[in-house]
Amino acid sequence: MKKKLKVLTALLISSITAISMFGCSSNNKTKEGKVTVRLNEVTRSVFYAPMYVAMKEGYFAENGIEIDLQTGQGADKTMQAVLSKSADIGFCGPEQTIYINNQGREDYPVLFGQLTQKDGSFVVGRTKEDNFKWQNIKGKNIIGGRPGGVPEMAFEYAMKHNNINPKTDVNMVNNIDFAATAGAFGRYIKERLFFY
């Protein structure tokens, strides 16, 4: 586990260092000579824990990088921050780059990938299940992601892989704004939340 954390931290530092050297203007330098990288993450998630640890432990600072972390609360908002130049880097799924490219824009974002090897999503339920089986979600209300978003597509793939039809076997709720999903789960949907 420690080795994986070190490898991921090194990868994050390398990526952000490269981007800060080539992608950020010289006016991003702080008084101390550090480069400020404005990073917009799609959500605050355990999935980004290695980055939070690297920030807390000063790994970026040791390499002359100051991270200005913002949370977009949705991939569309993260991409909007990148396009409006209020963020240098956006952590979100690759679908946003595809959507922007399909619009025919001349200045579209560059995607760099493989920061992770697995989708960081998980399913949360109201009751403890010592022996979870995918069949247990049949007939349940599930707060999903945005249709066409990577988390939603990954979840649908996992359901299909486990012989569950996302269209007929469960009631996917996709009309809740990303920032409101946790609150909706706490208040309205009493069964399951798909979260990342």
PDB file of C-alpha atoms in Angstrom:
ATOM      1  CA  MET A   1       0.000   0.000   0.000  1.00  0.00           C
ATOM      2  CA  LYS A   2       2.817   2.417   0.883  1.00  0.00           C
ATOM      3  CA  LYS A   3       4.541   1.606  -2.399  1.00  0.00           C
ATOM      4  CA  LYS A   4       1.347   2.360  -4.357  1.00  0.00           C
ATOM      5  CA  LEU A   5       0.959   5.674  -2.501  1.00  0.00           C
ATOM      6  CA  LYS A   6       4.561   6.632  -3.315  1.00  0.00           C
ATOM      7  CA  VAL A   7       4.159   5.680  -6.973  1.00  0.00           C
ATOM      8  CA  LEU A   8       0.867   7.574  -7.330  1.00  0.00           C
ATOM      9  CA  THR A   9       2.288  10.588  -5.506  1.00  0.00           C
ATOM     10  CA  ALA A  10       5.345  10.587  -7.771  1.00  0.00           C
ATOM     11  CA  LEU A  11       3.087  10.371 -10.820  1.00  0.00           C
ATOM     12  CA  LEU A  12       0.923  13.255  -9.595  1.00  0.00           C
ATOM     13  CA  ILE A  13       3.966  15.397  -8.806  1.00  0.00           C
ATOM     14  CA  SER A  14       5.511  14.633 -12.196  1.00  0.00           C
ATOM     15  CA  SER A  15       2.290  15.416 -14.047  1.00  0.00           C
ATOM     16  CA  ILE A  16       1.643  18.633 -12.179  1.00  0.00           C
ATOM     17  CA  THR A  17       5.285  19.677 -12.456  1.00  0.00           C
ATOM     18  CA  ALA A  18       5.244  19.161 -16.225  1.00  0.00           C
ATOM     19  CA  ILE A  19       1.998  21.052 -16.598  1.00  0.00           C
ATOM     20  CA  SER A  20       3.172  23.852 -14.334  1.00  0.00           C
ATOM     21  CA  MET A  21       6.350  24.217 -16.403  1.00  0.00           C
ATOM     22  CA  PHE A  22       4.680  24.169 -19.800  1.00  0.00           C
ATOM     23  CA  GLY A  23       1.013  24.954 -19.227  1.00  0.00           C
ATOM     24  CA  CYS A  24       0.993  27.817 -16.760  1.00  0.00           C
ATOM     25  CA  SER A  25       2.113  31.342 -17.422  1.00  0.00           C
ATOM     26  CA  SER A  26       4.920  32.990 -15.492  1.00  0.00           C
ATOM     27  CA  ASN A  27       2.435  35.103 -13.541  1.00  0.00           C
ATOM     28  CA  ASN A  28       1.502  31.948 -11.619  1.00  0.00           C
ATOM     29  CA  LYS A  29       4.701  32.231  -9.556  1.00  0.00           C
ATOM     30  CA  THR A  30       4.315  33.071  -5.880  1.00  0.00           C
ATOM     31  CA  LYS A  31       6.510  35.375  -3.839  1.00  0.00           C
ATOM     32  CA  GLU A  32       8.565  32.391  -2.714  1.00  0.00           C
ATOM     33  CA  GLY A  33       9.287  31.376  -6.311  1.00  0.00           C
ATOM     34  CA  LYS A  34       6.851  28.484  -6.245  1.00  0.00           C
ATOM     35  CA  VAL A  35       4.574  27.839  -9.183  1.00  0.00           C
ATOM     36  CA  THR A  36       0.896  27.932  -8.318  1.00  0.00           C
ATOM     37  CA  VAL A  37      -1.177  25.295 -10.080  1.00  0.00           C
ATOM     38  CA  ARG A  38      -4.921  25.876  -9.997  1.00  0.00           C
ATOM     39  CA  LEU A  39      -6.417  22.396  -9.800  1.00  0.00           C
ATOM     40  CA  ASN A  40     -10.152  21.805 -10.070  1.00  0.00           C
ATOM     41  CA  GLU A  41     -11.267  18.358  -8.929  1.00  0.00           C
ATOM     42  CA  VAL A  42     -14.670  17.078  -9.989  1.00  0.00           C
ATOM     43  CA  THR A  43     -15.586  16.164  -6.400  1.00  0.00           C
ATOM     44  CA  ARG A  44     -14.036  15.725  -2.982  1.00  0.00           C
ATOM     45  CA  SER A  45     -13.519  11.972  -2.965  1.00  0.00           C
ATOM     46  CA  VAL A  46     -11.567   9.228  -1.256  1.00  0.00           C
ATOM     47  CA  PHE A  47     -10.469   8.445  -4.807  1.00  0.00           C
ATOM     48  CA  TYR A  48      -8.100  11.426  -4.661  1.00  0.00           C
ATOM     49  CA  ALA A  49      -6.726  10.528  -1.204  1.00  0.00           C
ATOM     50  CA  PRO A  50      -3.119  10.154  -2.436  1.00  0.00           C
ATOM     51  CA  MET A  51      -3.214  13.736  -3.726  1.00  0.00           C
ATOM     52  CA  TYR A  52      -4.644  15.033  -0.435  1.00  0.00           C
ATOM     53  CA  VAL A  53      -1.902  13.195   1.455  1.00  0.00           C
ATOM     54  CA  ALA A  54       0.760  14.590  -0.883  1.00  0.00           C
ATOM     55  CA  MET A  55      -0.581  18.095  -0.301  1.00  0.00           C
ATOM     56  CA  LYS A  56      -0.817  17.664   3.482  1.00  0.00           C
ATOM     57  CA  GLU A  57       2.657  16.132   3.746  1.00  0.00           C
ATOM     58  CA  GLY A  58       4.181  18.911   1.674  1.00  0.00           C
ATOM     59  CA  TYR A  59       5.333  16.805  -1.286  1.00  0.00           C
ATOM     60  CA  PHE A  60       4.243  19.436  -3.796  1.00  0.00           C
ATOM     61  CA  ALA A  61       5.780  22.275  -1.777  1.00  0.00           C
ATOM     62  CA  GLU A  62       9.080  20.375  -1.644  1.00  0.00           C
ATOM     63  CA  ASN A  63       9.037  20.456  -5.445  1.00  0.00           C
ATOM     64  CA  GLY A  64       8.253  24.155  -5.727  1.00  0.00           C
ATOM     65  CA  ILE A  65       4.551  23.705  -6.431  1.00  0.00           C
ATOM     66  CA  GLU A  66       1.685  25.324  -4.592  1.00  0.00           C
ATOM     67  CA  ILE A  67      -1.690  23.712  -5.277  1.00  0.00           C
ATOM     68  CA  ASP A  68      -4.749  25.958  -5.335  1.00  0.00           C
ATOM     69  CA  LEU A  69      -7.433  23.261  -5.000  1.00  0.00           C
ATOM     70  CA  GLN A  70     -11.027  23.913  -6.010  1.00  0.00           C
ATOM     71  CA  THR A  71     -13.915  21.464  -6.200  1.00  0.00           C
ATOM     72  CA  GLY A  72     -16.123  21.740  -9.276  1.00  0.00           C
ATOM     73  CA  GLN A  73     -19.060  19.584  -8.114  1.00  0.00           C
ATOM     74  CA  GLY A  74     -19.456  17.981 -11.525  1.00  0.00           C
ATOM     75  CA  ALA A  75     -17.314  17.254 -14.572  1.00  0.00           C
ATOM     76  CA  ASP A  76     -19.148  19.878 -16.623  1.00  0.00           C
ATOM     77  CA  LYS A  77     -18.268  22.553 -14.063  1.00  0.00           C
ATOM     78  CA  THR A  78     -14.663  21.344 -13.840  1.00  0.00           C
ATOM     79  CA  MET A  79     -14.314  21.568 -17.616  1.00  0.00           C
ATOM     80  CA  GLN A  80     -15.921  24.998 -17.567  1.00  0.00           C
ATOM     81  CA  ALA A  81     -13.232  26.122 -15.083  1.00  0.00           C
ATOM     82  CA  VAL A  82     -10.488  24.838 -17.410  1.00  0.00           C
ATOM     83  CA  LEU A  83     -12.022  26.447 -20.508  1.00  0.00           C
ATOM     84  CA  SER A  84     -12.501  29.784 -18.733  1.00  0.00           C
ATOM     85  CA  LYS A  85      -8.871  29.595 -17.587  1.00  0.00           C
ATOM     86  CA  SER A  86      -9.808  29.774 -13.903  1.00  0.00           C
ATOM     87  CA  ALA A  87      -8.174  26.334 -13.533  1.00  0.00           C
ATOM     88  CA  ASP A  88      -4.954  25.023 -15.050  1.00  0.00           C
ATOM     89  CA  ILE A  89      -5.873  21.362 -14.579  1.00  0.00           C
ATOM     90  CA  GLY A  90      -9.238  19.661 -14.235  1.00  0.00           C
ATOM     91  CA  PHE A  91      -9.611  16.218 -12.713  1.00  0.00           C
ATOM     92  CA  CYS A  92     -12.656  14.733 -14.439  1.00  0.00           C
ATOM     93  CA  GLY A  93     -13.604  11.981 -16.812  1.00  0.00           C
ATOM     94  CA  PRO A  94     -12.461  11.929 -20.433  1.00  0.00           C
ATOM     95  CA  GLU A  95     -15.984  12.400 -21.765  1.00  0.00           C
ATOM     96  CA  GLN A  96     -15.792  16.155 -21.211  1.00  0.00           C
ATOM     97  CA  THR A  97     -12.865  16.452 -23.630  1.00  0.00           C
ATOM     98  CA  ILE A  98     -14.816  14.459 -26.202  1.00  0.00           C
ATOM     99  CA  TYR A  99     -17.903  16.665 -25.799  1.00  0.00           C
ATOM    100  CA  ILE A 100     -15.827  19.830 -26.206  1.00  0.00           C
ATOM    101  CA  ASN A 101     -13.964  18.429 -29.220  1.00  0.00           C
ATOM    102  CA  ASN A 102     -17.269  17.430 -30.856  1.00  0.00           C
ATOM    103  CA  GLN A 103     -18.429  21.042 -30.573  1.00  0.00           C
ATOM    104  CA  GLY A 104     -15.762  21.955 -33.119  1.00  0.00           C
ATOM    105  CA  ARG A 105     -13.892  24.349 -30.860  1.00  0.00           C
ATOM    106  CA  GLU A 106     -10.461  25.409 -32.000  1.00  0.00           C
ATOM    107  CA  ASP A 107      -9.048  25.631 -28.478  1.00  0.00           C
ATOM    108  CA  TYR A 108     -10.004  22.370 -26.825  1.00  0.00           C
ATOM    109  CA  PRO A 109      -8.507  20.832 -23.682  1.00  0.00           C
ATOM    110  CA  VAL A 110      -5.755  18.258 -23.816  1.00  0.00           C
ATOM    111  CA  LEU A 111      -6.468  15.001 -22.049  1.00  0.00           C
ATOM    112  CA  PHE A 112      -3.759  13.194 -20.172  1.00  0.00           C
ATOM    113  CA  GLY A 113      -4.741   9.881 -18.706  1.00  0.00           C
ATOM    114  CA  GLN A 114      -3.898   6.809 -16.702  1.00  0.00           C
ATOM    115  CA  LEU A 115      -3.483   8.608 -13.417  1.00  0.00           C
ATOM    116  CA  THR A 116      -5.572   5.742 -12.106  1.00  0.00           C
ATOM    117  CA  GLN A 117      -6.146   2.176 -13.194  1.00  0.00           C
ATOM    118  CA  LYS A 118      -9.655   1.644 -11.863  1.00  0.00           C
ATOM    119  CA  ASP A 119     -12.865   3.591 -11.558  1.00  0.00           C
ATOM    120  CA  GLY A 120     -13.144   5.149  -8.116  1.00  0.00           C
ATOM    121  CA  SER A 121     -16.862   4.631  -7.670  1.00  0.00           C
ATOM    122  CA  PHE A 122     -18.622   2.714  -4.957  1.00  0.00           C
ATOM    123  CA  VAL A 123     -22.138   1.793  -3.888  1.00  0.00           C
ATOM    124  CA  VAL A 124     -23.446   2.924  -0.508  1.00  0.00           C
ATOM    125  CA  GLY A 125     -26.513   1.357   1.106  1.00  0.00           C
ATOM    126  CA  ARG A 126     -28.585   2.122   4.169  1.00  0.00           C
ATOM    127  CA  THR A 127     -28.126  -1.228   5.847  1.00  0.00           C
ATOM    128  CA  LYS A 128     -25.029  -3.294   6.489  1.00  0.00           C
ATOM    129  CA  GLU A 129     -24.601  -6.254   4.162  1.00  0.00           C
ATOM    130  CA  ASP A 130     -21.949  -8.725   5.209  1.00  0.00           C
ATOM    131  CA  ASN A 131     -22.318 -10.681   1.980  1.00  0.00           C
ATOM    132  CA  PHE A 132     -23.179  -8.196  -0.772  1.00  0.00           C
ATOM    133  CA  LYS A 133     -24.505  -9.677  -3.988  1.00  0.00           C
ATOM    134  CA  TRP A 134     -25.266  -7.633  -7.077  1.00  0.00           C
ATOM    135  CA  GLN A 135     -28.688  -9.270  -7.266  1.00  0.00           C
ATOM    136  CA  ASN A 136     -29.562  -7.411  -4.027  1.00  0.00           C
ATOM    137  CA  ILE A 137     -29.906  -4.125  -5.926  1.00  0.00           C
ATOM    138  CA  LYS A 138     -32.707  -5.387  -8.172  1.00  0.00           C
ATOM    139  CA  GLY A 139     -35.868  -3.327  -7.717  1.00  0.00           C
ATOM    140  CA  LYS A 140     -34.039  -0.605  -5.756  1.00  0.00           C
ATOM    141  CA  ASN A 141     -33.906   3.153  -6.268  1.00  0.00           C
ATOM    142  CA  ILE A 142     -30.326   4.163  -6.989  1.00  0.00           C
ATOM    143  CA  ILE A 143     -28.950   7.672  -7.335  1.00  0.00           C
ATOM    144  CA  GLY A 144     -26.653   7.455 -10.312  1.00  0.00           C
ATOM    145  CA  GLY A 145     -24.439   9.911 -12.076  1.00  0.00           C
ATOM    146  CA  ARG A 146     -25.055  12.086 -15.072  1.00  0.00           C
ATOM    147  CA  PRO A 147     -26.134  10.039 -18.120  1.00  0.00           C
ATOM    148  CA  GLY A 148     -23.145   9.900 -20.467  1.00  0.00           C
ATOM    149  CA  GLY A 149     -20.684  10.536 -17.647  1.00  0.00           C
ATOM    150  CA  VAL A 150     -17.899   8.058 -16.927  1.00  0.00           C
ATOM    151  CA  PRO A 151     -19.129   7.137 -13.408  1.00  0.00           C
ATOM    152  CA  GLU A 152     -22.627   6.362 -14.696  1.00  0.00           C
ATOM    153  CA  MET A 153     -21.273   4.399 -17.664  1.00  0.00           C
ATOM    154  CA  ALA A 154     -18.895   2.436 -15.421  1.00  0.00           C
ATOM    155  CA  PHE A 155     -21.733   1.613 -13.027  1.00  0.00           C
ATOM    156  CA  GLU A 156     -24.005   0.502 -15.862  1.00  0.00           C
ATOM    157  CA  TYR A 157     -21.164  -1.670 -17.190  1.00  0.00           C
ATOM    158  CA  ALA A 158     -20.718  -3.260 -13.752  1.00  0.00           C
ATOM    159  CA  MET A 159     -24.443  -3.946 -13.496  1.00  0.00           C
ATOM    160  CA  LYS A 160     -24.577  -5.505 -16.974  1.00  0.00           C
ATOM    161  CA  HIS A 161     -21.487  -7.557 -16.169  1.00  0.00           C
ATOM    162  CA  ASN A 162     -23.416  -8.912 -13.173  1.00  0.00           C
ATOM    163  CA  ASN A 163     -26.586  -9.701 -15.159  1.00  0.00           C
ATOM    164  CA  ILE A 164     -28.546  -6.629 -14.076  1.00  0.00           C
ATOM    165  CA  ASN A 165     -30.292  -4.520 -16.689  1.00  0.00           C
ATOM    166  CA  PRO A 166     -29.919  -0.856 -15.641  1.00  0.00           C
ATOM    167  CA  LYS A 167     -33.027   0.081 -17.617  1.00  0.00           C
ATOM    168  CA  THR A 168     -35.432  -2.527 -16.200  1.00  0.00           C
ATOM    169  CA  ASP A 169     -33.967  -4.132 -13.051  1.00  0.00           C
ATOM    170  CA  VAL A 170     -33.333  -0.952 -11.028  1.00  0.00           C
ATOM    171  CA  ASN A 171     -34.742   2.569 -10.864  1.00  0.00           C
ATOM    172  CA  MET A 172     -31.803   4.843 -11.710  1.00  0.00           C
ATOM    173  CA  VAL A 173     -32.389   8.401 -10.503  1.00  0.00           C
ATOM    174  CA  ASN A 174     -30.357  10.703 -12.765  1.00  0.00           C
ATOM    175  CA  ASN A 175     -32.136  14.031 -12.367  1.00  0.00           C
ATOM    176  CA  ILE A 176     -30.374  15.223  -9.208  1.00  0.00           C
ATOM    177  CA  ASP A 177     -27.604  17.805  -9.498  1.00  0.00           C
ATOM    178  CA  PHE A 178     -24.244  16.270  -8.642  1.00  0.00           C
ATOM    179  CA  ALA A 179     -23.678  18.537  -5.623  1.00  0.00           C
ATOM    180  CA  ALA A 180     -27.062  17.490  -4.174  1.00  0.00           C
ATOM    181  CA  THR A 181     -26.737  13.698  -4.444  1.00  0.00           C
ATOM    182  CA  ALA A 182     -25.455  13.086  -0.906  1.00  0.00           C
ATOM    183  CA  GLY A 183     -28.198  15.258   0.566  1.00  0.00           C
ATOM    184  CA  ALA A 184     -30.840  13.545  -1.558  1.00  0.00           C
ATOM    185  CA  PHE A 185     -29.628  10.159  -0.362  1.00  0.00           C
ATOM    186  CA  GLY A 186     -29.796  11.307   3.238  1.00  0.00           C
ATOM    187  CA  ARG A 187     -33.259  12.735   2.881  1.00  0.00           C
ATOM    188  CA  TYR A 188     -35.229  11.172   0.045  1.00  0.00           C
ATOM    189  CA  ILE A 189     -33.794   8.043  -1.505  1.00  0.00           C
ATOM    190  CA  LYS A 190     -33.821   5.406   1.191  1.00  0.00           C
ATOM    191  CA  GLU A 191     -32.029   2.555  -0.520  1.00  0.00           C
ATOM    192  CA  ARG A 192     -28.761   3.004  -2.415  1.00  0.00           C
ATOM    193  CA  LEU A 193     -26.435   5.673  -3.666  1.00  0.00           C
ATOM    194  CA  PHE A 194     -23.832   5.140  -6.338  1.00  0.00           C
ATOM    195  CA  PHE A 195     -21.040   7.508  -5.487  1.00  0.00           C
ATOM    196  CA  TYR A 196     -17.542   8.436  -6.530  1.00  0.00           C
TER     197      TYR A 196
END
